[in-house]
Short mmCIF file of C-alpha atoms in Angstrom, two decimals:
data_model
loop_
_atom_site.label_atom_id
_atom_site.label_comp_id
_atom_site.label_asym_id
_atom_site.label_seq_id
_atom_site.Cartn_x
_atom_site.Cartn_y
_atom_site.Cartn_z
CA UNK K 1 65.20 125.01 80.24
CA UNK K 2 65.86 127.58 83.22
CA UNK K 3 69.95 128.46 83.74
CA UNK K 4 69.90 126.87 87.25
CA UNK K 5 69.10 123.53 85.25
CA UNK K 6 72.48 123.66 83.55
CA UNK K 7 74.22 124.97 86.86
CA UNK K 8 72.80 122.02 88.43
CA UNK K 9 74.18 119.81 85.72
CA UNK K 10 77.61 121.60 86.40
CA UNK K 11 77.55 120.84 90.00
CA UNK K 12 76.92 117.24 89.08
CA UNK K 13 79.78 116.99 86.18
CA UNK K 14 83.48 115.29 87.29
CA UNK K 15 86.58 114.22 85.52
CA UNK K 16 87.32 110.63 85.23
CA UNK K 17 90.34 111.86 86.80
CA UNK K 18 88.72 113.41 89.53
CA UNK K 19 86.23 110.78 90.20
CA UNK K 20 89.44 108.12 90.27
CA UNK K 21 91.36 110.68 93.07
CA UNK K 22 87.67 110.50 95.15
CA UNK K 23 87.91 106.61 94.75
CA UNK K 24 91.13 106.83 95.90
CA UNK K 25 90.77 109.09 98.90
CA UNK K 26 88.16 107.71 100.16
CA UNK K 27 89.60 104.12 100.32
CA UNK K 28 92.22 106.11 102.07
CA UNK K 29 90.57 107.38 104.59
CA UNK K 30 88.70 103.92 105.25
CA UNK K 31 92.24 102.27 105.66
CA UNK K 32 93.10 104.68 107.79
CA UNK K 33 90.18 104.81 110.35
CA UNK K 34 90.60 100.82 110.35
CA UNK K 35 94.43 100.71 110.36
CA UNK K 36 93.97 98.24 107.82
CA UNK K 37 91.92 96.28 109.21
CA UNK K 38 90.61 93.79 106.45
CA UNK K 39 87.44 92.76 108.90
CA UNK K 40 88.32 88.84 108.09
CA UNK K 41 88.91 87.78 111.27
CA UNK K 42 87.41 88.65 114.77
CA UNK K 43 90.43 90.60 116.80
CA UNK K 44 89.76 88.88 120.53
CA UNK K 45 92.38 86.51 120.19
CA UNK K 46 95.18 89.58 119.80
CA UNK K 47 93.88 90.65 123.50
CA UNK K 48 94.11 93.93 124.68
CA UNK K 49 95.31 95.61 121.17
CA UNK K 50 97.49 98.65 121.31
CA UNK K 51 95.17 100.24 118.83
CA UNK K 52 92.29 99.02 116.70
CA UNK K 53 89.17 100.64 115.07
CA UNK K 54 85.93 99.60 117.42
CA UNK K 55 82.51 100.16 116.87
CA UNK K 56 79.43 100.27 119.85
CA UNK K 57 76.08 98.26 118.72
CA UNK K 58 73.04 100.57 119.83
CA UNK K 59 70.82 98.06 118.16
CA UNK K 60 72.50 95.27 120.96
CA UNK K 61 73.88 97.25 123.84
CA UNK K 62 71.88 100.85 123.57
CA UNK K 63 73.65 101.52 127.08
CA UNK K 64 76.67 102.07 125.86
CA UNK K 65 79.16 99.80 127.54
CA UNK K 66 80.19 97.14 125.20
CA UNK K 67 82.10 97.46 121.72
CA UNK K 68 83.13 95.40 118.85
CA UNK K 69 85.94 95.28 116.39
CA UNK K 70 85.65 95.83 112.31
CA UNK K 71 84.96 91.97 111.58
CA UNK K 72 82.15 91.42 114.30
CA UNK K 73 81.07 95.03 112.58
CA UNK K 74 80.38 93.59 109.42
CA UNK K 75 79.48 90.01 110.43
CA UNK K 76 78.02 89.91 113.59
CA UNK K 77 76.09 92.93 113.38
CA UNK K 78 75.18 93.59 109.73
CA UNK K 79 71.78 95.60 109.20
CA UNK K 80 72.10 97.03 113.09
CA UNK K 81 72.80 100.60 114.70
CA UNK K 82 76.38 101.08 114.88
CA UNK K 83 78.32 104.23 115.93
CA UNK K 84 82.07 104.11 114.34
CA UNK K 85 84.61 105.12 117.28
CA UNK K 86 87.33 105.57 115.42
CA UNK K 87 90.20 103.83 117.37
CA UNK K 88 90.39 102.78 121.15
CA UNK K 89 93.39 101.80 122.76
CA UNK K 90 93.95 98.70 125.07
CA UNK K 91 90.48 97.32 123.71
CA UNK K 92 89.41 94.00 123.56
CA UNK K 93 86.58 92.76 120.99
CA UNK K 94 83.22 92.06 123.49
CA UNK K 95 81.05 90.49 120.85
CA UNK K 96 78.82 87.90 122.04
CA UNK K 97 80.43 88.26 125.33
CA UNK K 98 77.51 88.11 128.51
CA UNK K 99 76.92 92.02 127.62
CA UNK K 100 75.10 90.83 124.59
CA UNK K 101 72.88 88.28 125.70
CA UNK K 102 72.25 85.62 124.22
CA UNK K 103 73.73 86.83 120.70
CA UNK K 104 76.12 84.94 119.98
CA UNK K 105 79.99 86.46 117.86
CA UNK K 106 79.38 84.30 114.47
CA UNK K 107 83.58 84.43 114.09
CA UNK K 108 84.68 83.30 117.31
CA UNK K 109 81.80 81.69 120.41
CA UNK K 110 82.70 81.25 123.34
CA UNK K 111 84.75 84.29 124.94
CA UNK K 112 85.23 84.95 128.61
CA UNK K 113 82.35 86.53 129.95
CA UNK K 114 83.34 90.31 130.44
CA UNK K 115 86.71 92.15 128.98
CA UNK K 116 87.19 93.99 132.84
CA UNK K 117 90.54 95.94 131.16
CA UNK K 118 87.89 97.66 128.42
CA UNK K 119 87.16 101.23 128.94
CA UNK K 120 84.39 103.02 127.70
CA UNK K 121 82.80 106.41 128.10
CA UNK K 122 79.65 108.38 126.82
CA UNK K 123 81.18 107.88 123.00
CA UNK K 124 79.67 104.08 123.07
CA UNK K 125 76.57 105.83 123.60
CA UNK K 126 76.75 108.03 120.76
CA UNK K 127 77.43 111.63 123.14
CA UNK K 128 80.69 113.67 123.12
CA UNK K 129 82.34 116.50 124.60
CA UNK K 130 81.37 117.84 128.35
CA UNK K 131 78.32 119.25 126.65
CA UNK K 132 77.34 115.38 126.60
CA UNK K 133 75.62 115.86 122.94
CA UNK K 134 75.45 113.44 119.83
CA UNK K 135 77.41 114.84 116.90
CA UNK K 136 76.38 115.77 114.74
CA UNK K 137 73.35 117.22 116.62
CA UNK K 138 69.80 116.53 115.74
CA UNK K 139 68.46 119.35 116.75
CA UNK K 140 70.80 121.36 114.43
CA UNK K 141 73.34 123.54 116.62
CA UNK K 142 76.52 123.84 114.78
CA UNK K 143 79.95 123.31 116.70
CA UNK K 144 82.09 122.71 114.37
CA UNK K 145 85.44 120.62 113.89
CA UNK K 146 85.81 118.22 117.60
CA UNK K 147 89.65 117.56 118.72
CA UNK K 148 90.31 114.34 121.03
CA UNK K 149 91.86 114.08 124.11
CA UNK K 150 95.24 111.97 123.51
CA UNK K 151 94.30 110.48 127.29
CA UNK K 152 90.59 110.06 127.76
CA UNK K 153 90.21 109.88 123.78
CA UNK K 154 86.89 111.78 124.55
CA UNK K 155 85.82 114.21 121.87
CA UNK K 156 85.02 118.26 122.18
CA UNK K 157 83.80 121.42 120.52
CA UNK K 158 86.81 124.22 120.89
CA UNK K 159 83.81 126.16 122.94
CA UNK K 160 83.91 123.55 125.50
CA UNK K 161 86.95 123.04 126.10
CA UNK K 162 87.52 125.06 129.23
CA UNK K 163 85.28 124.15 132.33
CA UNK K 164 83.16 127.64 131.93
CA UNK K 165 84.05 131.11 130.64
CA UNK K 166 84.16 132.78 133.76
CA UNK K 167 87.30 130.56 134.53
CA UNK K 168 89.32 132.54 132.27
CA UNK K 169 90.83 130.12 131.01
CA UNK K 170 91.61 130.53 127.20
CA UNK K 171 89.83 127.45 124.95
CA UNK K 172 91.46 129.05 121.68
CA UNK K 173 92.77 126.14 120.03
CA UNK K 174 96.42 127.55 118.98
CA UNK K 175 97.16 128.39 115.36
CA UNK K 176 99.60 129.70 113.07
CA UNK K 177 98.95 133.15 110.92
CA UNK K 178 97.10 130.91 108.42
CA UNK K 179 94.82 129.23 111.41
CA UNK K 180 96.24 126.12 110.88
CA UNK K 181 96.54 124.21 114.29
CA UNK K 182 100.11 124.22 115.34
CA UNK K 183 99.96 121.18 118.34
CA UNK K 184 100.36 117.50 118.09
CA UNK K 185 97.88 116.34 120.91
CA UNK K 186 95.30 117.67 123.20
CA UNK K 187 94.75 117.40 126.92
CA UNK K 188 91.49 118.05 127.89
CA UNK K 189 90.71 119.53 131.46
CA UNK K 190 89.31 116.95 133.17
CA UNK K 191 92.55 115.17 132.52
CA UNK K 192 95.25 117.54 132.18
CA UNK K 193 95.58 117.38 136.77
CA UNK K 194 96.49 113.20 135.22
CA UNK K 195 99.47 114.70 133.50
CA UNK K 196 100.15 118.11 135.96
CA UNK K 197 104.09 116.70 135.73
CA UNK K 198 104.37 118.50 132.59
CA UNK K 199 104.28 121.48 133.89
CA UNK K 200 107.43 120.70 135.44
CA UNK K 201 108.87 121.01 131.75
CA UNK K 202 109.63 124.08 130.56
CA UNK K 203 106.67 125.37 128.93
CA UNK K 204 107.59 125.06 125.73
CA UNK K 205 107.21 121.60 125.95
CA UNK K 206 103.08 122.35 126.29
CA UNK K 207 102.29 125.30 125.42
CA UNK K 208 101.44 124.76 121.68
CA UNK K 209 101.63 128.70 120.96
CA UNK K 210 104.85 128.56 121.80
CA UNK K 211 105.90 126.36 119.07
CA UNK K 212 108.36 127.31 116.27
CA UNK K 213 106.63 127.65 112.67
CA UNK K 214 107.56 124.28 111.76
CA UNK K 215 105.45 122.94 115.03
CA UNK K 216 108.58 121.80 116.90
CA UNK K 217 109.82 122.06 120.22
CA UNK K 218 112.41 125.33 120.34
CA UNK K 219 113.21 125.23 124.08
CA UNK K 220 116.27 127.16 124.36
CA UNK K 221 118.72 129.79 121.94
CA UNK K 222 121.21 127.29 122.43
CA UNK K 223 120.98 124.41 120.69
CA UNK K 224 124.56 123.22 119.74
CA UNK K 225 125.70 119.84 120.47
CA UNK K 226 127.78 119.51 123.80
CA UNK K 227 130.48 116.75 123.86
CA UNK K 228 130.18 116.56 127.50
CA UNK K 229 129.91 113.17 128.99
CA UNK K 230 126.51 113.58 131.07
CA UNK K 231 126.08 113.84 134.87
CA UNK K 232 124.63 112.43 137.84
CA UNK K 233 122.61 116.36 137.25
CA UNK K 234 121.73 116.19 133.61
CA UNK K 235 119.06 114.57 132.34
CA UNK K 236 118.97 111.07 130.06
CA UNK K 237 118.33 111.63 127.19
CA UNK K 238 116.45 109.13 124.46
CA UNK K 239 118.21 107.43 121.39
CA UNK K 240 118.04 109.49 118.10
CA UNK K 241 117.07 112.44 120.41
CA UNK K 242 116.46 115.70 117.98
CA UNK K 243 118.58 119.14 119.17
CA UNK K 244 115.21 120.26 120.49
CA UNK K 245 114.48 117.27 122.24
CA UNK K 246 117.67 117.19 123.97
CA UNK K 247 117.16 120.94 124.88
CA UNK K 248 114.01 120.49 126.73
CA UNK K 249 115.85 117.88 128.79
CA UNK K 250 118.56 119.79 129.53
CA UNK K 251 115.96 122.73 129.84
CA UNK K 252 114.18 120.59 132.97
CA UNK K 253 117.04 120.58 134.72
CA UNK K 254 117.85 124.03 134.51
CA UNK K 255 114.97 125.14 135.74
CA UNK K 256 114.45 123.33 138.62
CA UNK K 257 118.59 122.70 139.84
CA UNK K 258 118.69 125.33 142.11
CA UNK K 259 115.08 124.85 143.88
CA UNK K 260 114.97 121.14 144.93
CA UNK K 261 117.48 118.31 144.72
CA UNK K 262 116.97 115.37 142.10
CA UNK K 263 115.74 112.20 143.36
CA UNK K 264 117.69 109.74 141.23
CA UNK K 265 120.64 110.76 139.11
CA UNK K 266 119.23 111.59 135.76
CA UNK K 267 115.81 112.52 136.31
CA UNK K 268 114.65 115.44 134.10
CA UNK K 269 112.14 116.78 136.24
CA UNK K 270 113.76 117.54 140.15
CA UNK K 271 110.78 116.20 142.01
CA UNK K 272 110.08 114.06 144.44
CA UNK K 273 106.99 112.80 142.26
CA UNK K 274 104.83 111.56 145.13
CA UNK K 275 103.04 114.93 144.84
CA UNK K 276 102.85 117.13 141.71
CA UNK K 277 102.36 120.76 142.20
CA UNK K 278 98.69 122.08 143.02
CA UNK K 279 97.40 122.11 138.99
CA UNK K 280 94.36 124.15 137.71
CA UNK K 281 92.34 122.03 135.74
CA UNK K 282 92.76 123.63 132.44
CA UNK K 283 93.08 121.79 128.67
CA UNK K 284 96.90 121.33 127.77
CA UNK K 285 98.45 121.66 123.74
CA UNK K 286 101.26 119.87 123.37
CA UNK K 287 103.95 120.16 120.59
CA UNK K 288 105.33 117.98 118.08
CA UNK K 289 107.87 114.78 119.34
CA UNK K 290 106.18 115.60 122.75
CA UNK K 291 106.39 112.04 123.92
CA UNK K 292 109.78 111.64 123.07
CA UNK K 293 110.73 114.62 125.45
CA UNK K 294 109.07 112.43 128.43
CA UNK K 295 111.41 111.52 131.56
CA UNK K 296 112.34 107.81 131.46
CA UNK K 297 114.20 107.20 134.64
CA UNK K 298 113.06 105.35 137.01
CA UNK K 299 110.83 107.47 139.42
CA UNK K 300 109.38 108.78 136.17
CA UNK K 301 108.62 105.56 135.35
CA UNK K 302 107.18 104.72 138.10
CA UNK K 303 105.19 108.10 138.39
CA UNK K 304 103.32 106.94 135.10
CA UNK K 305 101.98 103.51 136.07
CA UNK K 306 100.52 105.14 139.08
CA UNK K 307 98.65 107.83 137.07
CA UNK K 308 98.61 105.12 134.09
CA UNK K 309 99.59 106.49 131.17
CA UNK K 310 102.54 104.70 130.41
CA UNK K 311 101.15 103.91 127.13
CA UNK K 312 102.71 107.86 126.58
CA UNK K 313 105.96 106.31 125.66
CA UNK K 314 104.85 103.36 123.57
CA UNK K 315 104.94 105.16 119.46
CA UNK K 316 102.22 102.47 119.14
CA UNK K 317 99.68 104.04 121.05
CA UNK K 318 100.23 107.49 118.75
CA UNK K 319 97.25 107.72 115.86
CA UNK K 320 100.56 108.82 113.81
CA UNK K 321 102.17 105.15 114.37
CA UNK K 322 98.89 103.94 113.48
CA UNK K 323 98.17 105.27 110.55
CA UNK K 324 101.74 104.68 109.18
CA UNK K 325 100.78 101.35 109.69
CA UNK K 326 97.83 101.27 107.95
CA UNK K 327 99.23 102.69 104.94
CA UNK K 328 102.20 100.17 104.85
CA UNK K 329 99.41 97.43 104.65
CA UNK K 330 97.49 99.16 102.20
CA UNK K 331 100.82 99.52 99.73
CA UNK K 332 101.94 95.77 101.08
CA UNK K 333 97.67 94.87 99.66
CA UNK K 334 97.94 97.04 96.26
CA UNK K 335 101.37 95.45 95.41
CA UNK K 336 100.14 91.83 96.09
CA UNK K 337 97.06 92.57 94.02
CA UNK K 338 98.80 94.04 91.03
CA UNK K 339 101.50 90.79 91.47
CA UNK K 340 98.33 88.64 91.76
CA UNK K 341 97.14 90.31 88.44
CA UNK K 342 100.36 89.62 86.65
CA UNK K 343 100.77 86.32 87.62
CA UNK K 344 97.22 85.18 86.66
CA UNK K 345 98.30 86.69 83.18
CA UNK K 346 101.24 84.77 83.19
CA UNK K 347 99.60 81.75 83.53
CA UNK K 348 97.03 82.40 80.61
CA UNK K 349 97.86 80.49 77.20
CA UNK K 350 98.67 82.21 73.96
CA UNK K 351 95.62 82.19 72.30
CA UNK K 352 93.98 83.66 75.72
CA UNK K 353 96.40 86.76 75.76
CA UNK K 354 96.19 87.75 72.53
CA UNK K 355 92.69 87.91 72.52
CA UNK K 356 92.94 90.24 75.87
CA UNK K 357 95.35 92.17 74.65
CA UNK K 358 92.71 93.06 72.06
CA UNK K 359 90.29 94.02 74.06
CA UNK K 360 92.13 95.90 76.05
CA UNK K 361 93.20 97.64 72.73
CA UNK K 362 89.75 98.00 71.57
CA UNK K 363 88.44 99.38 74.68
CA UNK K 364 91.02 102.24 74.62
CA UNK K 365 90.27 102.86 71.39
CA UNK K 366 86.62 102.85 71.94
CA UNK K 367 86.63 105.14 74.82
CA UNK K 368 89.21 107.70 73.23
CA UNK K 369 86.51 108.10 70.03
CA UNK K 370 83.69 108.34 72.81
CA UNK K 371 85.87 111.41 74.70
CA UNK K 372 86.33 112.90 71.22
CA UNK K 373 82.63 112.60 69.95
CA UNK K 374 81.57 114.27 73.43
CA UNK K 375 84.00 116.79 73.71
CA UNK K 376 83.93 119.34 75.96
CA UNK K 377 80.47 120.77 75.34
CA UNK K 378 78.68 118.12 77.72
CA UNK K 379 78.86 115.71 80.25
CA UNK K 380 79.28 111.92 79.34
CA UNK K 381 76.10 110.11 80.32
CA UNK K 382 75.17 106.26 81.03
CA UNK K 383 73.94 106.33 77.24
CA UNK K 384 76.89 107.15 76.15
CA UNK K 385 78.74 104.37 77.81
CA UNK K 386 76.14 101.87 76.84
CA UNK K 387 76.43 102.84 73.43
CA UNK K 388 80.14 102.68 73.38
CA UNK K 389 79.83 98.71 75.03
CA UNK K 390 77.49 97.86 72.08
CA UNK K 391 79.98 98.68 69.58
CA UNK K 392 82.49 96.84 71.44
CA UNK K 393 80.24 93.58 71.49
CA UNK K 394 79.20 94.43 67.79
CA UNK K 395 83.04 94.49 66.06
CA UNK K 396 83.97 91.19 68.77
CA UNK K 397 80.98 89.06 67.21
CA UNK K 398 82.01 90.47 63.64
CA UNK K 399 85.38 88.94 64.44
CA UNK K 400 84.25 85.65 65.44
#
């Protein structure tokens, strides 16, 4: 036998104890992507959800402009092309809608005819980034890692992110000394001129490089609490506002005081918001608790309808909020299964636990002598489990 045959052998070997932490991770990751999501129940009657994991049909729609949540996934369109989306917000499920003909959603007939609040872009046809290409590409070019836009929720290679490299604009995704990313969400370019009133922050507030090494916000030196009542001049600031938080505020205000008068008491940003300042098209990193920084008086609020993103200052609409969710359901689901265990147990008569108390006890025992006949100087094989099952089923009929 050649060496690479035991190296490939190695390569192939885990720990039970590794293989459990894959299991694990994986199922993770899956809760995560779906927020939970069982895929029981079809997710049209919730209506335009905050947040959900949707899926486009290629096999059903191959143009791209229809998509379906996790349980029409699995039901409705088992054995077909799908392309996972990750998450979409404000989406509505369109299965069996009039997009797909005259297939008809096997968890809920009968929905209205078109979703007209669904948005969809070149991801429901499988294409990303302004480079328009499927990833991963087929024909082999490697781009590596994709960030999304927090806005369009398009995806992109860090090459692509500015328009063209003769714009000078920089597309280095910012990173700390160790090249980990230090922003919380991306703006791309083509809809960074949506949100040009940040630029009416101080910088800090978006320019990711800027950050402290802890990814926060750091906007001014001085960041002691003031036990001054505010003013019709000083910004309002949110409940359970951070020091840095309320220094970006006050940091607005600052800034802009002396050049143009506020237009309601309290506004952060001293603008008359019916036109932003002329604004390069260029992609934006923003820092951590960004959204929390956000203006909410009432020009400001008014300001984001019109360019509609007021789903900014909803925590729901974060991938952060959503994934906290996720993994609340997916302790709530482990804790009702091991309670479901316990009581099923329970509810066993005498005769019944004792004997599965000693098979539990024999199996332990059985698998400790297999782990100490093994060793360490090989892998354990299927043989070796079969084997160990045999023995099991041998001593049970022995003790019949």
């Amino acid at each position: 036998m050649a060496s690479g045959d035991f190296e490939d052998d190695a390569e192939a070997t885990v720990t039970m104890e590794e293989y459990i932490e894959s299991m694990d991770a994986e199922e993770l990751e899956a809760d995560l992507v779906l927020g939970g999501d069982e895929g029981d129940e079809c997710t049209y009657p919730k209506g335009y959800m905050k947040r959900q994991a949707i899926f486009s049909c290629i096999t059903c729609t191959p143009e791209g402009n229809a998509g379906v949540c996790t349980a029409c996934c699995l039901t409705c369109h088992d054995g077909h092309e799908l392309l996972e989306l990750w998450t979409k917000r404000n989406f509505r499920c369109d299965c069996g809608n009039s997009k797909f003909g005259t297939l008809a959603c096997k968890l809920l007939p009968g929905k209205d005819l078109e979703n007209s609040e669904n948005s969809y872009n070149h991801n429901f046809k499988g294409l990303y980034c302004s480079c328009d290409k499927p990833y991963p590409d087929p024909n082999g070019e490697e781009h590596g890692e994709m960030i999304q836009c927090c806005i369009c929720e398009d995806w992109f290679h860090e090459e692509h992110l500015a328009p063209k490299p003769s714009d000078g604009v920089s597309s280095q995704i910012p990173r700390d000394e160790e090249g980990v990313p230090v922003y919380e969400d991306f703006i791309c370019q083509n809809c960074s001129p949506v949100c040009s009133f940040l630029t009416l922050y101080p910088e800090k507030l978006w320019v990711a490089a800027k950050v402290d090494s802890n990814g926060s916000a750091n906007a001014c030196a001085d960041t002691t609490e003031s036990n001054q009542t505010p003013t019709a001049s000083e910004p309002v600031q949110p409940e359970n506002s951070t020091e840095a938080e309320k220094s970006v505020l006050r940091g607005c205000s600052e800034k802009l005081a002396d050049s143009e008068p506020f237009p309601a008491p309290g506004c952060a940003i001293a603008t008359g918001l019916t036109s932003c300042p002329e604004f390069e098209k260029k992609p934006l990193f923003v820092t951590k608790n960004w959204r929390n920084m956000l203006c909410k008086c009432e020009k400001c609020l008014e300001m984001y309808s019109e360019r509609k993103v007021s789903y900014l200052l909803d925590a729901e609409d974060t991938i952060a909020e959503y994934e906290n969710k996720a993994k609340e359901k997916r302790t709530e689901k482990l804790e009702k299964q091991e309670g479901e265990a316990l009581d099923h147990f329970n509810n066993l008569d005498h005769v019944t636990k004792v004997e599965l108390s000693h098979g539990i006890k024999d199996f332990k025992e059985g698998f400790r002598s297999l782990l100490e006949s093994v060793g360490t100087s090989r892998a354990i094989t299927s043989e070796d489990v079969e084997e160990m099952f045999s023995k099991l089923k041998n001593k049970r009929k022995r003790m019949e």
